[in-house]
Amino acid sequence: MMRRSVFAISASLLAAVIFVGANLASWKWLAPARLDFTANGLYTLSSSARRVVERLVEPVELELVYSRGLGVDIPTIRAHAARVRELMNEIAARSNGRVKIRETDPYSDDEDRITAAGLTSASSGESDPIYFGVIGRNSVDDIIAIPYLAPERDAMLEYDLIRLIAQLDDPAPPKVAVLSSLAAFQGDGTGEDDA
């Protein structure tokens, strides 16, 4: 009998060690693998968004500015903040380390910096303003912001974030000029109409 209990204890300990080791190994190797079981692929990037993120030349930092203490009382903002956070993490995971994400819960000392970057506050009915936007920066200190992430624009969230990243990656888009002999396209180069 004594032998069976020693064997049972040893087998249980060995099984626990194997279980913990397998979990640690799978966590390390399978962490980059991501599955999205939502009905509409809510947390899966579109192919064009993946292409933009994977081809980034310039490192980009996205700062999610969210008044968490005030937003927790508004269910639509709280749910939308979770969606924004998840999508931003998916973008960072697909970027090969070129997109860094950080979250700021603004206090009064941050307000000047946040409003200077272009974020606007929403009214919560209280004295403190609710900030819920994204500030993007690149390595040459260009700053572009999404002033407010309205829950009503949830369908455009991926587009807005990828557009912000693309603008930070290539801050000076090419200029297009029309060279024509047609009267409608002629001007003196000042950009103003003669009419």
CSV table of N, CA, C and O in Angstrom, one decimal, residues 71-171:
chain,number,residue,atom,x,y,z
A,71,GLY,N,-14.9,57.7,-17.4
A,71,GLY,CA,-15.5,56.9,-18.5
A,71,GLY,C,-16.2,55.6,-18.0
A,71,GLY,O,-17.0,55.0,-18.6
A,72,VAL,N,-15.8,55.1,-16.8
A,72,VAL,CA,-16.3,53.9,-16.3
A,72,VAL,C,-17.8,54.0,-15.9
A,72,VAL,O,-18.5,53.0,-15.9
A,73,ASP,N,-18.3,55.2,-15.7
A,73,ASP,CA,-19.7,55.5,-15.4
A,73,ASP,C,-20.6,55.5,-16.7
A,73,ASP,O,-21.8,55.6,-16.6
A,74,ILE,N,-19.9,55.6,-17.9
A,74,ILE,CA,-20.7,55.7,-19.1
A,74,ILE,C,-20.5,54.4,-19.9
A,74,ILE,O,-19.4,54.2,-20.5
A,75,PRO,N,-21.4,53.5,-19.9
A,75,PRO,CA,-21.2,52.1,-20.5
A,75,PRO,C,-20.8,52.1,-21.9
A,75,PRO,O,-20.0,51.3,-22.3
A,76,THR,N,-21.3,53.0,-22.8
A,76,THR,CA,-20.9,53.0,-24.2
A,76,THR,C,-19.5,53.4,-24.4
A,76,THR,O,-18.8,52.8,-25.2
A,77,ILE,N,-19.0,54.4,-23.6
A,77,ILE,CA,-17.6,54.8,-23.7
A,77,ILE,C,-16.7,53.7,-23.1
A,77,ILE,O,-15.6,53.4,-23.7
A,78,ARG,N,-17.1,53.1,-22.0
A,78,ARG,CA,-16.3,52.0,-21.4
A,78,ARG,C,-16.1,50.8,-22.4
A,78,ARG,O,-15.1,50.3,-22.6
A,79,ALA,N,-17.2,50.4,-23.0
A,79,ALA,CA,-17.2,49.3,-24.0
A,79,ALA,C,-16.3,49.7,-25.2
A,79,ALA,O,-15.6,48.9,-25.7
A,80,HIS,N,-16.5,50.9,-25.7
A,80,HIS,CA,-15.7,51.4,-26.9
A,80,HIS,C,-14.3,51.5,-26.5
A,80,HIS,O,-13.4,51.2,-27.4
A,81,ALA,N,-13.9,51.9,-25.3
A,81,ALA,CA,-12.5,52.0,-24.9
A,81,ALA,C,-11.9,50.6,-24.9
A,81,ALA,O,-10.7,50.4,-25.3
A,82,ALA,N,-12.6,49.6,-24.5
A,82,ALA,CA,-12.1,48.2,-24.5
A,82,ALA,C,-11.9,47.8,-26.0
A,82,ALA,O,-10.8,47.1,-26.3
A,83,ARG,N,-12.7,48.1,-26.9
A,83,ARG,CA,-12.6,47.8,-28.3
A,83,ARG,C,-11.4,48.5,-28.9
A,83,ARG,O,-10.6,47.9,-29.6
A,84,VAL,N,-11.2,49.8,-28.5
A,84,VAL,CA,-10.1,50.6,-29.0
A,84,VAL,C,-8.8,49.9,-28.5
A,84,VAL,O,-7.8,49.7,-29.3
A,85,ARG,N,-8.7,49.6,-27.3
A,85,ARG,CA,-7.5,49.0,-26.7
A,85,ARG,C,-7.2,47.7,-27.4
A,85,ARG,O,-6.0,47.5,-27.7
A,86,GLU,N,-8.2,46.8,-27.6
A,86,GLU,CA,-7.9,45.6,-28.3
A,86,GLU,C,-7.4,45.7,-29.7
A,86,GLU,O,-6.5,45.1,-30.1
A,87,LEU,N,-8.0,46.7,-30.4
A,87,LEU,CA,-7.6,46.9,-31.8
A,87,LEU,C,-6.2,47.5,-31.9
A,87,LEU,O,-5.4,47.1,-32.7
A,88,MET,N,-5.9,48.4,-30.9
A,88,MET,CA,-4.5,49.0,-30.9
A,88,MET,C,-3.5,47.9,-30.5
A,88,MET,O,-2.4,47.9,-31.1
A,89,ASN,N,-3.9,47.0,-29.7
A,89,ASN,CA,-2.9,45.9,-29.3
A,89,ASN,C,-2.7,45.0,-30.5
A,89,ASN,O,-1.6,44.4,-30.7
A,90,GLU,N,-3.8,44.7,-31.3
A,90,GLU,CA,-3.7,43.9,-32.5
A,90,GLU,C,-2.8,44.6,-33.5
A,90,GLU,O,-1.9,43.9,-34.2
A,91,ILE,N,-2.9,45.9,-33.7
A,91,ILE,CA,-2.0,46.6,-34.6
A,91,ILE,C,-0.6,46.5,-34.1
A,91,ILE,O,0.3,46.3,-34.9
A,92,ALA,N,-0.3,46.7,-32.8
A,92,ALA,CA,1.0,46.6,-32.3
A,92,ALA,C,1.6,45.2,-32.5
A,92,ALA,O,2.8,45.1,-32.9
A,93,ALA,N,0.8,44.2,-32.3
A,93,ALA,CA,1.3,42.8,-32.5
A,93,ALA,C,1.6,42.5,-33.9
A,93,ALA,O,2.6,41.8,-34.2
A,94,ARG,N,0.9,43.1,-34.9
A,94,ARG,CA,1.2,42.9,-36.3
A,94,ARG,C,2.3,43.8,-36.9
A,94,ARG,O,2.7,43.6,-38.0
A,95,SER,N,2.8,44.7,-36.1
A,95,SER,CA,3.8,45.7,-36.6
A,95,SER,C,5.2,45.4,-36.5
A,95,SER,O,6.1,46.2,-36.9
A,96,ASN,N,5.5,44.2,-36.0
A,96,ASN,CA,6.9,43.8,-35.8
A,96,ASN,C,7.7,44.7,-34.9
A,96,ASN,O,8.8,45.1,-35.2
A,97,GLY,N,7.0,45.3,-33.9
A,97,GLY,CA,7.7,46.2,-33.0
A,97,GLY,C,7.8,47.6,-33.4
A,97,GLY,O,8.4,48.4,-32.7
A,98,ARG,N,7.2,48.0,-34.5
A,98,ARG,CA,7.3,49.4,-35.0
A,98,ARG,C,6.2,50.3,-34.4
A,98,ARG,O,6.4,51.5,-34.5
A,99,VAL,N,5.1,49.7,-33.9
A,99,VAL,CA,4.1,50.5,-33.3
A,99,VAL,C,4.1,50.2,-31.8
A,99,VAL,O,4.0,49.1,-31.4
A,100,LYS,N,4.3,51.3,-31.0
A,100,LYS,CA,4.3,51.2,-29.6
A,100,LYS,C,3.0,51.8,-29.1
A,100,LYS,O,2.6,52.8,-29.6
A,101,ILE,N,2.4,51.2,-28.1
A,101,ILE,CA,1.2,51.6,-27.5
A,101,ILE,C,1.4,52.0,-26.1
A,101,ILE,O,2.1,51.3,-25.4
A,102,ARG,N,0.8,53.1,-25.7
A,102,ARG,CA,0.8,53.4,-24.3
A,102,ARG,C,-0.6,54.1,-24.0
A,102,ARG,O,-1.2,54.7,-24.9
A,103,GLU,N,-1.0,54.0,-22.7
A,103,GLU,CA,-2.3,54.6,-22.3
A,103,GLU,C,-2.0,55.6,-21.2
A,103,GLU,O,-1.2,55.3,-20.3
A,104,THR,N,-2.7,56.7,-21.3
A,104,THR,CA,-2.6,57.8,-20.4
A,104,THR,C,-4.0,58.1,-19.8
A,104,THR,O,-4.9,58.2,-20.5
A,105,ASP,N,-4.0,58.1,-18.5
A,105,ASP,CA,-5.2,58.6,-17.8
A,105,ASP,C,-5.0,60.0,-17.4
A,105,ASP,O,-4.2,60.2,-16.4
A,106,PRO,N,-5.5,61.0,-18.1
A,106,PRO,CA,-5.1,62.4,-17.9
A,106,PRO,C,-5.5,63.0,-16.6
A,106,PRO,O,-6.6,62.8,-16.1
A,107,TYR,N,-4.5,63.7,-16.0
A,107,TYR,CA,-4.8,64.5,-14.8
A,107,TYR,C,-4.6,65.9,-15.2
A,107,TYR,O,-4.3,66.3,-16.3
A,108,SER,N,-4.8,66.8,-14.3
A,108,SER,CA,-4.8,68.3,-14.6
A,108,SER,C,-3.4,68.7,-15.1
A,108,SER,O,-3.3,69.6,-16.0
A,109,ASP,N,-2.3,68.0,-14.7
A,109,ASP,CA,-1.0,68.4,-15.2
A,109,ASP,C,-0.8,68.0,-16.7
A,109,ASP,O,0.1,68.5,-17.4
A,110,ASP,N,-1.5,67.0,-17.1
A,110,ASP,CA,-1.4,66.5,-18.5
A,110,ASP,C,-2.3,67.3,-19.5
A,110,ASP,O,-2.2,67.2,-20.7
A,111,GLU,N,-3.3,68.0,-18.9
A,111,GLU,CA,-4.3,68.7,-19.8
A,111,GLU,C,-3.8,69.6,-20.8
A,111,GLU,O,-4.2,69.6,-21.9
A,112,ASP,N,-2.8,70.4,-20.4
A,112,ASP,CA,-2.2,71.4,-21.4
A,112,ASP,C,-1.5,70.6,-22.5
A,112,ASP,O,-1.7,71.0,-23.7
A,113,ARG,N,-0.8,69.6,-22.2
A,113,ARG,CA,-0.1,68.8,-23.3
A,113,ARG,C,-1.1,68.1,-24.2
A,113,ARG,O,-1.0,68.1,-25.4
A,114,ILE,N,-2.2,67.6,-23.6
A,114,ILE,CA,-3.2,66.9,-24.4
A,114,ILE,C,-4.0,67.8,-25.3
A,114,ILE,O,-4.2,67.5,-26.5
A,115,THR,N,-4.4,69.0,-24.8
A,115,THR,CA,-5.1,69.9,-25.6
A,115,THR,C,-4.2,70.5,-26.7
A,115,THR,O,-4.7,70.8,-27.8
A,116,ALA,N,-2.9,70.7,-26.4
A,116,ALA,CA,-2.0,71.2,-27.4
A,116,ALA,C,-1.8,70.2,-28.5
A,116,ALA,O,-1.6,70.6,-29.6
A,117,ALA,N,-2.0,68.9,-28.2
A,117,ALA,CA,-1.8,67.9,-29.3
A,117,ALA,C,-3.1,67.9,-30.1
A,117,ALA,O,-3.1,67.3,-31.2
A,118,GLY,N,-4.2,68.5,-29.7
A,118,GLY,CA,-5.4,68.5,-30.5
A,118,GLY,C,-6.6,67.7,-30.0
A,118,GLY,O,-7.6,67.6,-30.6
A,119,LEU,N,-6.5,67.1,-28.8
A,119,LEU,CA,-7.6,66.4,-28.2
A,119,LEU,C,-8.6,67.3,-27.7
A,119,LEU,O,-8.3,68.3,-27.1
A,120,THR,N,-9.9,66.9,-27.8
A,120,THR,CA,-11.0,67.6,-27.3
A,120,THR,C,-11.7,66.8,-26.2
A,120,THR,O,-11.6,65.6,-26.3
A,121,SER,N,-12.3,67.5,-25.3
A,121,SER,CA,-12.9,66.7,-24.2
A,121,SER,C,-14.4,66.7,-24.5
A,121,SER,O,-15.0,67.5,-25.2
A,122,ALA,N,-15.0,65.6,-23.9
A,122,ALA,CA,-16.5,65.5,-24.0
A,122,ALA,C,-17.0,65.8,-22.6
A,122,ALA,O,-16.4,65.6,-21.6
A,123,SER,N,-18.3,66.3,-22.6
A,123,SER,CA,-18.9,66.6,-21.3
A,123,SER,C,-19.5,65.4,-20.7
A,123,SER,O,-20.1,64.6,-21.3
A,124,SER,N,-19.2,65.2,-19.4
A,124,SER,CA,-19.7,64.1,-18.7
A,124,SER,C,-20.8,64.5,-17.7
A,124,SER,O,-21.4,63.7,-17.0
A,125,GLY,N,-21.2,65.8,-17.7
A,125,GLY,CA,-22.2,66.2,-16.7
A,125,GLY,C,-21.5,66.6,-15.4
A,125,GLY,O,-22.2,67.1,-14.5
A,126,GLU,N,-20.3,66.3,-15.3
A,126,GLU,CA,-19.5,66.6,-14.0
A,126,GLU,C,-18.6,67.7,-14.3
A,126,GLU,O,-18.5,68.2,-15.5
A,127,SER,N,-17.8,68.1,-13.4
A,127,SER,CA,-16.9,69.3,-13.6
A,127,SER,C,-15.7,68.8,-14.4
A,127,SER,O,-15.1,69.6,-15.1
A,128,ASP,N,-15.3,67.6,-14.2
A,128,ASP,CA,-14.0,67.1,-14.9
A,128,ASP,C,-14.4,66.7,-16.4
A,128,ASP,O,-15.4,66.0,-16.6
A,129,PRO,N,-13.5,67.1,-17.3
A,129,PRO,CA,-13.8,66.7,-18.7
A,129,PRO,C,-13.3,65.2,-19.0
A,129,PRO,O,-12.4,64.7,-18.3
A,130,ILE,N,-14.0,64.6,-19.9
A,130,ILE,CA,-13.6,63.2,-20.3
A,130,ILE,C,-12.8,63.4,-21.6
A,130,ILE,O,-13.3,63.9,-22.6
A,131,TYR,N,-11.6,62.8,-21.6
A,131,TYR,CA,-10.8,62.8,-22.8
A,131,TYR,C,-10.8,61.3,-23.3
A,131,TYR,O,-10.6,60.4,-22.5
A,132,PHE,N,-10.9,61.2,-24.6
A,132,PHE,CA,-10.9,59.8,-25.2
A,132,PHE,C,-10.5,60.0,-26.6
A,132,PHE,O,-11.3,60.1,-27.5
A,133,GLY,N,-9.2,60.0,-26.8
A,133,GLY,CA,-8.6,60.2,-28.2
A,133,GLY,C,-7.3,59.5,-28.3
A,133,GLY,O,-6.8,58.8,-27.3
A,134,VAL,N,-6.6,59.7,-29.4
A,134,VAL,CA,-5.3,59.1,-29.6
A,134,VAL,C,-4.4,60.1,-30.1
A,134,VAL,O,-4.7,60.9,-31.0
A,135,ILE,N,-3.2,60.1,-29.6
A,135,ILE,CA,-2.1,61.0,-30.0
A,135,ILE,C,-1.0,60.1,-30.6
A,135,ILE,O,-0.6,59.2,-30.0
A,136,GLY,N,-0.7,60.4,-31.9
A,136,GLY,CA,0.3,59.6,-32.6
A,136,GLY,C,1.6,60.5,-32.8
A,136,GLY,O,1.5,61.6,-33.1
A,137,ARG,N,2.7,59.8,-32.6
A,137,ARG,CA,4.0,60.5,-32.7
A,137,ARG,C,4.9,59.6,-33.6
A,137,ARG,O,4.9,58.3,-33.4
A,138,ASN,N,5.8,60.2,-34.3
A,138,ASN,CA,6.8,59.4,-35.0
A,138,ASN,C,8.2,59.8,-34.5
A,138,ASN,O,8.3,60.6,-33.6
A,139,SER,N,9.3,59.3,-35.1
A,139,SER,CA,10.6,59.5,-34.6
A,139,SER,C,11.1,60.9,-34.9
A,139,SER,O,12.1,61.3,-34.3
A,140,VAL,N,10.5,61.7,-35.8
A,140,VAL,CA,10.9,63.1,-36.0
A,140,VAL,C,10.0,64.1,-35.3
A,140,VAL,O,9.9,65.2,-35.7
A,141,ASP,N,9.3,63.6,-34.3
A,141,ASP,CA,8.4,64.4,-33.4
A,141,ASP,C,7.2,65.1,-34.1
A,141,ASP,O,6.7,66.1,-33.7
A,142,ASP,N,6.7,64.4,-35.2
A,142,ASP,CA,5.5,64.9,-35.8
A,142,ASP,C,4.4,64.3,-34.9
A,142,ASP,O,4.4,63.2,-34.4
A,143,ILE,N,3.4,65.1,-34.6
A,143,ILE,CA,2.2,64.8,-33.8
A,143,ILE,C,1.0,64.9,-34.6
A,143,ILE,O,0.7,66.0,-35.1
A,144,ILE,N,0.2,63.9,-34.6
A,144,ILE,CA,-1.1,63.9,-35.2
A,144,ILE,C,-2.1,63.2,-34.2
A,144,ILE,O,-1.8,62.2,-33.6
A,145,ALA,N,-3.3,63.8,-34.1
A,145,ALA,CA,-4.2,63.3,-33.1
A,145,ALA,C,-5.6,62.9,-33.7
A,145,ALA,O,-6.0,63.5,-34.7
A,146,ILE,N,-6.2,62.0,-33.1
A,146,ILE,CA,-7.6,61.8,-33.4
A,146,ILE,C,-8.3,62.4,-32.1
A,146,ILE,O,-8.2,61.9,-31.0
A,147,PRO,N,-9.0,63.6,-32.3
A,147,PRO,CA,-9.4,64.4,-31.1
A,147,PRO,C,-10.4,63.6,-30.2
A,147,PRO,O,-10.3,63.8,-29.0
A,148,TYR,N,-11.3,62.9,-30.8
A,148,TYR,CA,-12.2,62.2,-29.9
A,148,TYR,C,-12.7,60.9,-30.6
A,148,TYR,O,-13.1,60.9,-31.8
A,149,LEU,N,-12.6,59.8,-29.9
A,149,LEU,CA,-13.0,58.5,-30.5
A,149,LEU,C,-14.5,58.2,-30.1
A,149,LEU,O,-14.8,57.6,-29.1
A,150,ALA,N,-15.3,58.8,-31.0
A,150,ALA,CA,-16.8,58.7,-30.7
A,150,ALA,C,-17.2,57.2,-30.9
A,150,ALA,O,-16.9,56.6,-31.9
A,151,PRO,N,-18.0,56.7,-30.0
A,151,PRO,CA,-18.5,55.3,-30.1
A,151,PRO,C,-19.4,55.2,-31.4
A,151,PRO,O,-19.5,54.1,-31.9
A,152,GLU,N,-20.0,56.2,-31.9
A,152,GLU,CA,-20.8,56.2,-33.1
A,152,GLU,C,-20.0,55.9,-34.3
A,152,GLU,O,-20.5,55.4,-35.3
A,153,ARG,N,-18.7,56.1,-34.3
A,153,ARG,CA,-17.8,55.9,-35.4
A,153,ARG,C,-17.0,54.6,-35.3
A,153,ARG,O,-16.0,54.4,-35.8
A,154,ASP,N,-17.6,53.6,-34.5
A,154,ASP,CA,-16.9,52.4,-34.3
A,154,ASP,C,-16.6,51.6,-35.6
A,154,ASP,O,-15.6,51.0,-35.7
A,155,ALA,N,-17.5,51.7,-36.6
A,155,ALA,CA,-17.3,51.0,-37.8
A,155,ALA,C,-16.1,51.6,-38.6
A,155,ALA,O,-15.5,50.9,-39.4
A,156,MET,N,-15.7,52.8,-38.3
A,156,MET,CA,-14.5,53.5,-38.9
A,156,MET,C,-13.3,53.5,-38.1
A,156,MET,O,-12.3,54.1,-38.5
A,157,LEU,N,-13.3,52.8,-37.0
A,157,LEU,CA,-12.2,52.8,-36.0
A,157,LEU,C,-10.9,52.3,-36.7
A,157,LEU,O,-9.8,53.0,-36.6
A,158,GLU,N,-10.9,51.2,-37.3
A,158,GLU,CA,-9.7,50.6,-38.0
A,158,GLU,C,-9.2,51.6,-39.0
A,158,GLU,O,-8.0,51.9,-39.0
A,159,TYR,N,-10.1,52.1,-39.8
A,159,TYR,CA,-9.7,53.1,-40.8
A,159,TYR,C,-9.0,54.3,-40.2
A,159,TYR,O,-7.9,54.8,-40.7
A,160,ASP,N,-9.6,54.9,-39.1
A,160,ASP,CA,-9.0,56.1,-38.5
A,160,ASP,C,-7.6,55.8,-37.9
A,160,ASP,O,-6.7,56.6,-38.1
A,161,LEU,N,-7.5,54.7,-37.3
A,161,LEU,CA,-6.2,54.3,-36.7
A,161,LEU,C,-5.1,54.1,-37.7
A,161,LEU,O,-4.0,54.5,-37.6
A,162,ILE,N,-5.5,53.3,-38.8
A,162,ILE,CA,-4.5,53.0,-39.8
A,162,ILE,C,-4.1,54.3,-40.6
A,162,ILE,O,-3.0,54.5,-41.0
A,163,ARG,N,-5.1,55.1,-40.8
A,163,ARG,CA,-4.8,56.4,-41.5
A,163,ARG,C,-3.9,57.3,-40.7
A,163,ARG,O,-2.9,57.9,-41.2
A,164,LEU,N,-4.0,57.3,-39.4
A,164,LEU,CA,-3.1,58.0,-38.5
A,164,LEU,C,-1.7,57.5,-38.6
A,164,LEU,O,-0.7,58.2,-38.7
A,165,ILE,N,-1.6,56.2,-38.6
A,165,ILE,CA,-0.3,55.5,-38.7
A,165,ILE,C,0.4,55.8,-40.0
A,165,ILE,O,1.5,56.1,-40.1
A,166,ALA,N,-0.4,55.7,-41.1
A,166,ALA,CA,0.1,56.0,-42.4
A,166,ALA,C,0.6,57.4,-42.6
A,166,ALA,O,1.7,57.7,-43.2
A,167,GLN,N,-0.1,58.4,-42.0
A,167,GLN,CA,0.3,59.8,-42.0
A,167,GLN,C,1.6,60.0,-41.2
A,167,GLN,O,2.4,60.8,-41.6
A,168,LEU,N,1.7,59.3,-40.1
A,168,LEU,CA,2.9,59.4,-39.3
A,168,LEU,C,4.1,58.7,-40.0
A,168,LEU,O,5.3,59.2,-39.9
A,169,ASP,N,3.9,57.7,-40.8
A,169,ASP,CA,5.0,57.0,-41.4
A,169,ASP,C,5.5,57.7,-42.6
A,169,ASP,O,6.6,57.7,-43.0
A,170,ASP,N,4.6,58.4,-43.3
A,170,ASP,CA,4.9,59.3,-44.5
A,170,ASP,C,4.3,60.6,-44.3
A,170,ASP,O,3.2,60.9,-44.9
A,171,PRO,N,4.9,61.5,-43.5
A,171,PRO,CA,4.2,62.8,-43.1
A,171,PRO,C,4.0,63.7,-44.3
A,171,PRO,O,3.2,64.6,-44.2
